[in-house]
Structures are given as structure tokens and as C-alpha cells.
Short mmCIF file of C-alpha atoms in Angstrom, two decimals:
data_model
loop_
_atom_site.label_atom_id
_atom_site.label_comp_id
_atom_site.label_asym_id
_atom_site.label_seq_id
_atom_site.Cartn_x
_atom_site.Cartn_y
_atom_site.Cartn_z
CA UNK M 276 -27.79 -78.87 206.57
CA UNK M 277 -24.93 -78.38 204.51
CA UNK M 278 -24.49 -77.88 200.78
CA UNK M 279 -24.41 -81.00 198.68
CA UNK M 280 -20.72 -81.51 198.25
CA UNK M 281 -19.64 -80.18 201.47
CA UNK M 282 -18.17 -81.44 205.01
CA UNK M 283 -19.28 -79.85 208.21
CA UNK M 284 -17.26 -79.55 211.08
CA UNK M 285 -18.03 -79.79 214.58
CA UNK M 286 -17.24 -75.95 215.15
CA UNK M 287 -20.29 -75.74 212.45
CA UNK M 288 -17.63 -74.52 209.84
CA UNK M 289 -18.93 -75.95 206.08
CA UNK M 290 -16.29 -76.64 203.81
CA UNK M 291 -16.37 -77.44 200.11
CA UNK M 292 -15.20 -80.92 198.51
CA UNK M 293 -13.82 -77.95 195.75
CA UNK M 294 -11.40 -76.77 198.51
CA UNK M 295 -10.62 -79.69 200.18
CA UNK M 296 -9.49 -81.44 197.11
CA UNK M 297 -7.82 -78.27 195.66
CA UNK M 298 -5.30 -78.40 199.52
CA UNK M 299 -4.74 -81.97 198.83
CA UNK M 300 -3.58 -81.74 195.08
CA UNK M 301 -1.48 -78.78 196.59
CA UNK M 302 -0.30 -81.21 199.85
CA UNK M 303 0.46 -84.08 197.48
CA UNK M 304 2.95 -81.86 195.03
CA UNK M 305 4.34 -80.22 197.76
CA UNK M 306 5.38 -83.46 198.93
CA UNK M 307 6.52 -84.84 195.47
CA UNK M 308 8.55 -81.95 195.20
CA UNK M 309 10.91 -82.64 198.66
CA UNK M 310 10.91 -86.39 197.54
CA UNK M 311 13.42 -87.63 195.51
CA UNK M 312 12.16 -89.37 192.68
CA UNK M 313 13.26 -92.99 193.59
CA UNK M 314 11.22 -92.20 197.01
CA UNK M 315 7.84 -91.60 195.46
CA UNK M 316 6.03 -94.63 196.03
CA UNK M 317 2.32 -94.77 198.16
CA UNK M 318 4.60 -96.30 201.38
CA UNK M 319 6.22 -93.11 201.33
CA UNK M 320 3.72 -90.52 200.55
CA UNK M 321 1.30 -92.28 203.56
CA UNK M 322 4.25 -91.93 205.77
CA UNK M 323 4.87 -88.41 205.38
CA UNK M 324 0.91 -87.86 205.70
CA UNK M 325 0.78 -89.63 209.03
CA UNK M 326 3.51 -87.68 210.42
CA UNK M 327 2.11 -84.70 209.31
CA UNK M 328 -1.08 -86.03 210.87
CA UNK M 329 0.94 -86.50 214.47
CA UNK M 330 2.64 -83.22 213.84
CA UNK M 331 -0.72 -81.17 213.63
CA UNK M 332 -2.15 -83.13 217.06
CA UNK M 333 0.34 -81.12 218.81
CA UNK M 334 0.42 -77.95 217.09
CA UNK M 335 -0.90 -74.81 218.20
CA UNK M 336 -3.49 -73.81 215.88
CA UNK M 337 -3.63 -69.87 215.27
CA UNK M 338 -7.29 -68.35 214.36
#
């Protein structure tokens, strides 16, 4: 059972809520900062987050 708080993955990895909101405060700046401001708007930001998503489907992960 994992830690109250926590996600656990189907390799059995447990990851903190802490973490995963820390990388998506990071992801959303980092995005914020290539945007210029008349382009940050939620249409935007979701579509840059689903190619992202369709980016990382065919990306070689390295362990």
C-alpha cells in the first residue's frame, strides 16, 4: 500500500503528490516562459500539454 498522498505505478514505483505537483508548477512556467504573453490562455497551455503528451508516446525513455 502506498503512502497517503502518493501514486503508484504499475512498475510498483511510489511517487509523492509533493513531487508530482512540484514537476508540474515547473512544466507550467516552463511553458509560460516560451509563450508570448497574448498566447497564455488555458486553449493554449492544454495544447502544448497534449502534444507533449503525443511526443512522450513515442519517445525512448532512458533508465
Amino acid at each position: 500500500m502506498e503512502p497517503l498522498g502518493s501514486i503508484k505505478f504499475s512498475n510498483g514505483y511510489v511517487l509523492s503528490n509533493c513531487v508530482i505537483e512540484k514537476a508540474c508548477l515547473k512544466a507550467l512556467q516552463a511553458i509560460e516562459n516560451e509563450l508570448p504573453e497574448e498566447a497564455r490562455f488555458f486553449e493554449a497551455y492544454a495544447q502544448i500539454i497534449d502534444n507533449c503528451k503525443e511526443t512522450l508516446q513515442g519517445k525512448k525513455i532512458v533508465l
